[in-house]
Amino acid sequence: MKTPTFISSFSLKLPLLAALCIAFQGATLTGCSTHSALMVEQVEEQTSHQQKIQKVMDALKITESRVAVAKSNNVDIYSPNQMAAAKEALAEARRYTERFQADPENVNRSISLFFGDTMGDKALSLIARANEALDQAEDNKQQADAIFADANENFIWLKKFQAPVNFRYEYEDLEYTQRYLIEYVADGNLEAARQGLPRLLKEQHALEIAAAQRFYLHSLSQKIQRQEGGVVDRYASLSYSAAIGALNRANNVIAANTRDEAAIEQAKADAEFSFAVANAVAADMQNLTKMDRQELERWLILLQAKLFEIGRHIGASDVRDHKLMQQLQLLTDASATHNDNAQQVEQIAEASNPPDQPAIDASAPLTEEAAISQRMNQLEQTLGDQIKALSEQLRSMKSANKNAQATPAYEIPDTAPAPKRKALFGN
């Protein structure tokens, strides 16, 4: 008879506990693995969101800068529709970026509930559309620059001559005409723009002449016009007419070339001087008309005294025994002779002091006889030049004296003997 064996309950529980431990450990490890994978997936998703957001923001920033540069280059003037389309697309893209900047997950969310592009893709698509519009706008600008190069330069000169201020409506009409032609370029109709260009250039040139004439000569024109019928016109009509003629010549110079500033300034200075002469003549004429016979005689005597003083400075003899116009002519001739004599004196001085002779080569020294001969030749040449210059001076002086003696003397009554007039240059 077998004796029954008793198994402890504790020994039965050990395998169960081990199995439970193994099961718990497996469950725990499985849970940890699932959680780690989820964390990795979340990190990757967040990184993807940030990268796409950054991509959109970079593209938006670059395109907005491009729009600003295009506006500063007046691209919107030549391509208003394309620039407007680019700005509209960028504004819509900016609204999407604001949404996924507030919630980064929006960058990969669909713009509709069930289908469609994500917000990030939509923003990039809008930015690409803006760049396409900018490309077309800049291309239109380049073509317009080539077509309207002369017209644009004309507008620069018109502004310099203050046409927008002094000829406001005419200037605005020209701007409107150019904008009308620019619309042809924006629409791709370049031939129509070229056909309308000659008329624009012609009208610009006409306005540029008027604006330049006002710019340079308006003040002088006003001064001359105010003297019409005034003191200058009444007392110096010939000089006043000469001033008007000088003003007309200045206007003609401007009409010939509005951009030749040197010629215009010279013509303007001539007109101003001519008007100043007219004023001076008018002042003298006004004073003369107020003089009686004795005052007029005193004035003539004073004038003769001034002419005599001038004659003394140039070495002329006293010519006050001639009529006033004869005195002026004699003094003019004497001044010319005086200038010629001064030049001859300078020539004689230069001849008496010849430039240094070139140095003699030491390797081939001259003999004493050759050196003396060379020096004699130099002296003879110098002396010959001096004699020639003196002979020319004497001939000039004799000719001047002969001309002065041939001038008719001042006519006086036969009851008194005619005074013997001295030569122009007394000895």
Coordinates of C-alpha atoms in Angstrom, one line a residue:
M1 CA 0.0 0.0 0.0
K2 CA 1.4 3.2 -1.2
T3 CA 1.6 6.1 1.2
P4 CA 0.0 9.2 -0.3
T5 CA 2.3 12.1 -1.2
F6 CA 1.3 15.6 -0.1
I7 CA 2.3 18.5 -2.4
S8 CA 2.7 21.9 -0.8
S9 CA 0.5 24.7 -2.2
F10 CA 3.4 27.0 -2.2
S11 CA 5.3 24.8 -4.6
L12 CA 2.3 24.9 -7.0
K13 CA 2.3 28.7 -7.0
L14 CA 5.9 29.2 -8.0
P15 CA 5.5 28.3 -11.7
L16 CA 2.4 30.4 -11.9
L17 CA 4.1 33.4 -10.4
A18 CA 7.0 32.9 -12.8
A19 CA 4.6 32.8 -15.7
L20 CA 2.8 35.9 -14.5
C21 CA 6.1 37.8 -14.1
I22 CA 7.2 36.8 -17.5
A23 CA 3.8 37.9 -18.9
F24 CA 3.9 41.3 -17.0
Q25 CA 7.5 41.9 -18.2
G26 CA 6.5 41.2 -21.7
A27 CA 3.6 43.5 -21.5
T28 CA 5.7 46.2 -19.9
L29 CA 8.3 46.0 -22.6
T30 CA 5.7 46.0 -25.3
G31 CA 4.1 49.2 -23.9
C32 CA 7.5 50.9 -23.7
S33 CA 8.3 50.1 -27.3
T34 CA 5.0 51.4 -28.5
H35 CA 5.4 54.6 -26.5
S36 CA 8.9 55.2 -27.8
A37 CA 7.8 54.8 -31.4
L38 CA 4.9 57.2 -30.8
M39 CA 7.3 59.8 -29.5
V40 CA 9.7 59.4 -32.5
E41 CA 6.8 59.8 -34.8
Q42 CA 5.6 62.9 -33.0
V43 CA 9.1 64.4 -33.2
E44 CA 9.5 63.7 -36.8
E45 CA 6.1 65.2 -37.5
Q46 CA 6.9 68.4 -35.6
T47 CA 10.2 68.6 -37.4
S48 CA 8.4 68.2 -40.7
H49 CA 6.0 71.0 -39.8
Q50 CA 8.8 73.4 -38.9
Q51 CA 10.8 72.6 -42.0
K52 CA 7.8 73.3 -44.2
I53 CA 6.8 76.4 -42.3
Q54 CA 10.4 77.7 -42.7
K55 CA 10.4 76.9 -46.4
V56 CA 7.2 78.8 -46.9
M57 CA 8.4 81.8 -44.8
D58 CA 11.7 82.0 -46.7
A59 CA 10.0 81.9 -50.1
L60 CA 7.5 84.6 -48.9
K61 CA 10.2 86.9 -47.7
I62 CA 12.2 86.6 -50.9
T63 CA 9.2 87.3 -53.1
E64 CA 8.1 90.3 -51.0
S65 CA 11.6 91.7 -51.3
R66 CA 11.4 91.2 -55.1
V67 CA 8.1 93.1 -55.2
A68 CA 9.6 96.0 -53.3
V69 CA 12.6 96.2 -55.7
A70 CA 10.2 96.1 -58.7
K71 CA 8.1 98.9 -57.3
S72 CA 11.2 101.0 -56.7
N73 CA 12.2 100.4 -60.4
N74 CA 8.7 101.6 -61.5
V75 CA 7.8 98.2 -62.8
D76 CA 4.2 98.8 -61.6
I77 CA 4.0 101.7 -64.1
Y78 CA 4.7 99.5 -67.1
S79 CA 2.9 96.4 -65.8
P80 CA 0.1 97.4 -63.4
N81 CA -2.0 94.3 -63.9
Q82 CA 0.9 91.9 -63.4
M83 CA 2.1 93.7 -60.3
A84 CA -1.5 93.8 -58.9
A85 CA -1.7 90.0 -59.4
A86 CA 1.6 89.4 -57.7
K87 CA 0.6 91.5 -54.7
E88 CA -2.8 89.7 -54.4
A89 CA -1.2 86.3 -54.5
L90 CA 1.3 87.3 -51.8
A91 CA -1.5 88.7 -49.6
E92 CA -3.4 85.4 -49.7
A93 CA -0.2 83.4 -49.0
R94 CA 0.5 85.6 -46.0
R95 CA -3.0 84.7 -44.6
Y96 CA -2.1 81.0 -44.8
T97 CA 1.2 81.5 -43.1
E98 CA -0.5 83.4 -40.3
R99 CA -2.8 80.4 -39.7
F100 CA 0.0 77.7 -39.5
Q101 CA 2.3 80.1 -37.5
A102 CA -0.5 80.1 -34.9
D103 CA -0.8 76.3 -35.1
P104 CA 2.1 74.5 -36.8
E105 CA 0.0 71.4 -37.5
N106 CA -2.1 73.5 -39.9
V107 CA 0.8 73.5 -42.4
N108 CA 0.0 69.9 -43.4
R109 CA -3.7 70.1 -43.0
S110 CA -6.0 70.1 -46.0
I111 CA -7.6 73.4 -46.8
S112 CA -10.9 71.5 -47.2
L113 CA -12.4 68.8 -45.0
F114 CA -12.0 65.8 -47.3
F115 CA -9.6 66.7 -50.1
G116 CA -7.3 69.4 -51.5
D117 CA -3.8 70.8 -51.0
T118 CA -2.5 71.4 -47.6
M119 CA -2.2 75.0 -46.3
G120 CA 1.6 74.8 -46.7
D121 CA 1.4 73.6 -50.3
K122 CA -1.3 76.2 -51.1
A123 CA 0.9 79.0 -49.7
L124 CA 3.8 77.8 -51.9
S125 CA 1.6 77.6 -54.9
L126 CA 0.4 81.2 -54.3
I127 CA 4.1 82.4 -54.0
A128 CA 5.0 80.7 -57.2
R129 CA 2.1 82.4 -58.9
A130 CA 3.3 85.8 -57.6
N131 CA 6.8 85.1 -59.0
E132 CA 5.4 84.2 -62.4
A133 CA 3.5 87.6 -62.5
L134 CA 6.7 89.4 -61.4
D135 CA 8.6 87.7 -64.2
Q136 CA 6.1 88.9 -66.8
A137 CA 6.0 92.4 -65.3
E138 CA 9.8 92.7 -65.4
D139 CA 9.9 91.5 -68.9
N140 CA 7.4 94.1 -69.9
K141 CA 9.5 96.7 -68.1
Q142 CA 12.6 95.8 -70.1
Q143 CA 10.7 96.0 -73.4
A144 CA 9.2 99.3 -72.5
D145 CA 12.6 100.7 -71.5
A146 CA 13.9 99.9 -74.9
I147 CA 10.9 101.4 -76.7
F148 CA 10.5 104.5 -74.5
A149 CA 14.2 105.3 -73.8
D150 CA 14.1 108.6 -75.6
A151 CA 10.8 109.6 -74.1
N152 CA 12.0 108.8 -70.6
E153 CA 15.1 111.0 -71.1
N154 CA 12.8 113.8 -72.4
F155 CA 10.8 113.6 -69.3
I156 CA 14.0 114.1 -67.2
W157 CA 14.8 117.3 -69.1
L158 CA 11.3 118.5 -68.9
K159 CA 11.5 118.2 -65.1
K160 CA 14.8 120.0 -65.1
F161 CA 13.2 122.9 -67.0
Q162 CA 10.3 122.9 -64.4
A163 CA 7.7 122.0 -67.0
P164 CA 5.5 120.2 -64.4
V165 CA 5.2 123.6 -62.6
N166 CA 5.1 126.1 -65.5
F167 CA 3.2 124.0 -68.0
R168 CA 1.3 121.7 -65.8
Y169 CA -1.5 120.6 -68.1
E170 CA 0.7 120.1 -71.1
Y171 CA 3.0 118.0 -69.0
E172 CA 0.2 115.9 -67.6
D173 CA -1.1 115.3 -71.2
L174 CA 2.3 113.9 -72.2
E175 CA 2.3 111.6 -69.2
Y176 CA -1.2 110.4 -70.0
T177 CA -0.1 109.7 -73.6
Q178 CA 2.9 107.6 -72.5
R179 CA 0.8 105.6 -70.0
Y180 CA -1.6 104.9 -72.9
L181 CA 1.2 103.6 -75.0
I182 CA 2.6 101.6 -72.1
E183 CA -0.7 99.7 -71.9
Y184 CA 0.0 98.4 -75.4
V185 CA 3.3 97.0 -74.0
A186 CA 1.6 95.5 -71.0
D187 CA -0.9 93.8 -73.4
G188 CA 2.0 92.5 -75.6
N189 CA 1.1 94.8 -78.5
L190 CA 4.6 96.3 -79.0
E191 CA 4.0 97.5 -82.6
A192 CA 1.1 99.7 -81.5
A193 CA 3.3 101.3 -78.9
R194 CA 6.1 102.0 -81.5
Q195 CA 3.6 103.6 -83.9
G196 CA 2.4 106.1 -81.3
L197 CA 5.9 107.0 -80.1
P198 CA 6.9 109.6 -82.8
R199 CA 3.9 111.9 -82.0
L200 CA 4.8 111.7 -78.3
L201 CA 8.4 112.6 -79.0
K202 CA 7.4 115.5 -81.2
E203 CA 5.1 117.0 -78.5
Q204 CA 7.8 116.5 -75.9
H205 CA 10.3 118.4 -78.0
A206 CA 7.9 121.3 -78.4
L207 CA 7.2 121.5 -74.7
E208 CA 10.9 121.2 -73.9
I209 CA 11.7 124.3 -76.0
A210 CA 9.0 126.3 -74.4
A211 CA 10.0 125.2 -70.9
A212 CA 13.7 125.8 -71.5
Q213 CA 13.0 129.3 -72.9
R214 CA 11.0 130.2 -69.8
F215 CA 13.6 128.6 -67.5
Y216 CA 16.5 130.6 -68.9
L217 CA 15.0 133.8 -70.2
H218 CA 11.8 134.4 -68.3
S219 CA 13.2 137.0 -65.9
L220 CA 15.0 138.9 -68.7
S221 CA 12.0 138.8 -70.9
Q222 CA 9.9 140.3 -68.2
K223 CA 12.4 143.2 -67.7
I224 CA 12.5 144.0 -71.4
Q225 CA 8.8 143.7 -71.8
R226 CA 8.2 146.1 -68.9
Q227 CA 10.3 148.7 -70.7
E228 CA 8.1 148.7 -73.7
G229 CA 6.9 152.3 -73.9
G230 CA 9.0 153.1 -70.8
V231 CA 12.2 155.1 -70.3
V232 CA 14.4 152.8 -72.3
D233 CA 12.0 152.5 -75.2
R234 CA 11.4 156.3 -75.3
Y235 CA 15.0 157.6 -74.9
A236 CA 17.0 154.7 -76.5
S237 CA 14.7 153.1 -79.0
L238 CA 17.6 151.8 -81.2
S239 CA 19.4 150.3 -78.2
Y240 CA 16.1 148.9 -77.0
S241 CA 15.5 147.2 -80.3
A242 CA 19.0 145.8 -80.2
A243 CA 18.2 144.3 -76.8
I244 CA 15.0 142.7 -78.1
G245 CA 17.1 141.3 -81.0
A246 CA 19.6 139.8 -78.6
L247 CA 16.7 138.2 -76.7
N248 CA 15.3 136.7 -79.8
R249 CA 18.7 135.3 -80.7
A250 CA 18.9 133.7 -77.3
N251 CA 15.5 132.1 -77.9
N252 CA 16.7 130.8 -81.2
V253 CA 19.8 129.3 -79.6
I254 CA 17.5 127.4 -77.2
A255 CA 15.2 126.3 -79.9
A256 CA 18.2 124.9 -81.9
N257 CA 19.4 122.8 -79.0
T258 CA 17.8 123.0 -75.6
R259 CA 20.6 121.0 -74.0
D260 CA 23.6 123.0 -75.1
E261 CA 23.9 124.8 -71.8
A262 CA 27.2 126.5 -72.7
A263 CA 25.8 128.1 -75.8
I264 CA 22.5 129.1 -74.1
E265 CA 24.3 130.7 -71.1
Q266 CA 26.5 132.7 -73.6
A267 CA 23.5 133.9 -75.6
K268 CA 21.7 134.8 -72.3
A269 CA 24.7 136.8 -71.1
D270 CA 24.8 138.6 -74.5
A271 CA 21.1 139.5 -74.2
E272 CA 21.5 140.7 -70.6
F273 CA 24.5 142.9 -71.6
S274 CA 22.6 144.3 -74.6
F275 CA 19.8 145.3 -72.3
A276 CA 22.2 146.8 -69.8
V277 CA 23.7 148.9 -72.6
A278 CA 20.2 150.1 -73.6
N279 CA 19.6 151.2 -70.0
A280 CA 22.9 153.1 -69.9
V281 CA 22.2 154.8 -73.2
A282 CA 18.7 155.7 -72.1
A283 CA 20.0 157.2 -68.9
D284 CA 22.5 159.4 -70.8
M285 CA 19.9 160.4 -73.4
Q286 CA 17.5 161.4 -70.7
N287 CA 20.2 163.5 -69.1
L288 CA 21.2 165.1 -72.4
T289 CA 17.6 166.1 -73.2
K290 CA 17.4 168.0 -69.9
M291 CA 20.6 170.0 -70.6
D292 CA 20.7 173.5 -72.0
R293 CA 23.4 174.6 -74.5
Q294 CA 26.0 175.5 -71.8
E295 CA 25.5 172.3 -69.8
L296 CA 25.8 170.3 -73.0
E297 CA 29.1 172.2 -73.9
R298 CA 30.5 171.4 -70.4
W299 CA 29.6 167.8 -70.9
L300 CA 31.5 167.7 -74.2
I301 CA 34.5 169.4 -72.6
L302 CA 34.5 166.9 -69.8
L303 CA 34.3 164.0 -72.4
Q304 CA 37.3 165.5 -74.3
A305 CA 39.3 165.7 -71.1
K306 CA 38.7 162.1 -70.4
L307 CA 39.7 161.2 -73.9
F308 CA 42.9 163.3 -73.6
E309 CA 43.8 161.4 -70.4
I310 CA 43.4 158.1 -72.2
G311 CA 45.6 159.4 -75.0
R312 CA 48.4 160.3 -72.6
H313 CA 48.4 156.8 -71.2
I314 CA 49.0 155.3 -74.7
G315 CA 51.5 157.9 -75.7
A316 CA 49.3 159.7 -78.3
S317 CA 49.5 163.5 -78.9
D318 CA 46.7 165.9 -78.1
V319 CA 43.9 165.5 -80.5
R320 CA 41.3 167.7 -78.9
D321 CA 41.4 170.1 -81.9
H322 CA 39.4 167.5 -83.9
K323 CA 35.8 166.6 -83.9
L324 CA 34.7 164.1 -81.3
M325 CA 34.4 161.1 -83.7
Q326 CA 37.8 162.0 -85.3
Q327 CA 39.3 162.1 -81.8
L328 CA 38.0 158.6 -81.1
Q329 CA 39.3 157.3 -84.4
L330 CA 42.8 158.8 -83.8
L331 CA 43.0 157.4 -80.3
T332 CA 41.9 154.0 -81.6
D333 CA 44.7 154.1 -84.2
A334 CA 47.2 155.2 -81.7
S335 CA 46.2 152.4 -79.3
A336 CA 46.7 149.9 -82.1
T337 CA 50.2 151.3 -82.9
H338 CA 51.0 151.3 -79.2
N339 CA 50.2 147.7 -78.9
D340 CA 52.3 146.9 -82.0
N341 CA 55.3 148.7 -80.6
A342 CA 55.0 146.8 -77.3
Q343 CA 55.1 143.6 -79.2
Q344 CA 58.1 144.7 -81.2
V345 CA 59.9 145.6 -78.0
E346 CA 59.3 142.1 -76.7
Q347 CA 60.6 140.6 -79.9
I348 CA 63.8 142.7 -79.7
A349 CA 64.2 141.7 -76.0
E350 CA 63.9 138.1 -77.0
A351 CA 66.3 138.5 -79.9
S352 CA 68.9 140.1 -77.7
N353 CA 68.7 137.2 -75.2
P354 CA 68.8 134.1 -77.4
P355 CA 68.1 130.7 -75.7
D356 CA 71.0 128.8 -74.3
Q357 CA 72.9 126.9 -77.0
P358 CA 73.0 123.1 -76.7
A359 CA 75.9 121.8 -74.8
I360 CA 78.9 120.7 -76.9
D361 CA 79.9 117.1 -76.8
A362 CA 83.1 116.8 -74.7
S363 CA 84.2 113.9 -76.9
A364 CA 84.6 116.3 -79.9
P365 CA 85.9 119.6 -78.5
L366 CA 86.1 122.6 -80.9
T367 CA 89.3 124.2 -81.7
E368 CA 89.9 127.8 -80.6
E369 CA 89.5 129.1 -84.1
A370 CA 86.2 127.2 -84.6
A371 CA 84.8 128.4 -81.3
I372 CA 85.6 132.1 -82.2
S373 CA 84.0 131.6 -85.6
Q374 CA 80.9 130.1 -84.1
R375 CA 80.5 132.9 -81.6
M376 CA 80.9 135.5 -84.3
N377 CA 78.2 133.9 -86.3
Q378 CA 75.9 134.0 -83.3
L379 CA 76.6 137.7 -82.7
E380 CA 76.1 138.5 -86.4
Q381 CA 72.7 136.7 -86.4
T382 CA 71.6 138.4 -83.2
L383 CA 72.7 141.9 -84.5
G384 CA 70.9 141.2 -87.8
D385 CA 67.7 140.3 -86.0
Q386 CA 67.9 143.5 -83.9
I387 CA 68.5 145.7 -87.0
K388 CA 65.5 144.1 -88.7
A389 CA 63.2 144.6 -85.8
L390 CA 64.3 148.3 -85.4
S391 CA 63.7 148.8 -89.1
E392 CA 60.2 147.4 -88.9
Q393 CA 59.5 149.6 -85.9
L394 CA 60.7 152.8 -87.7
R395 CA 58.6 152.0 -90.8
S396 CA 55.5 151.5 -88.5
M397 CA 56.1 154.8 -86.7
K398 CA 56.6 156.7 -90.0
S399 CA 53.4 155.1 -91.4
A400 CA 51.4 156.1 -88.3
N401 CA 52.7 159.7 -88.5
K402 CA 51.9 159.9 -92.2
N403 CA 48.3 158.7 -91.5
A404 CA 47.9 161.2 -88.7
Q405 CA 49.1 164.1 -90.9
A406 CA 46.8 163.0 -93.7
T407 CA 43.7 163.3 -91.4
P408 CA 41.7 166.5 -92.2
A409 CA 42.1 169.1 -89.5
Y410 CA 39.2 170.6 -87.6
E411 CA 37.6 173.3 -89.9
I412 CA 37.5 176.8 -88.5
P413 CA 36.6 180.2 -90.2
D414 CA 39.0 181.5 -92.8
T415 CA 39.5 184.7 -90.7
A416 CA 41.9 182.9 -88.4
P417 CA 44.9 180.8 -89.6
A418 CA 44.5 177.0 -89.2
P419 CA 46.6 175.8 -86.2
K420 CA 49.4 173.5 -87.0
R421 CA 48.6 170.1 -85.6
K422 CA 51.4 168.0 -84.1
A423 CA 52.1 164.5 -85.2
L424 CA 50.4 161.7 -83.3
F425 CA 53.7 160.7 -81.6
G426 CA 55.7 163.9 -81.0
N427 CA 59.5 163.8 -81.1

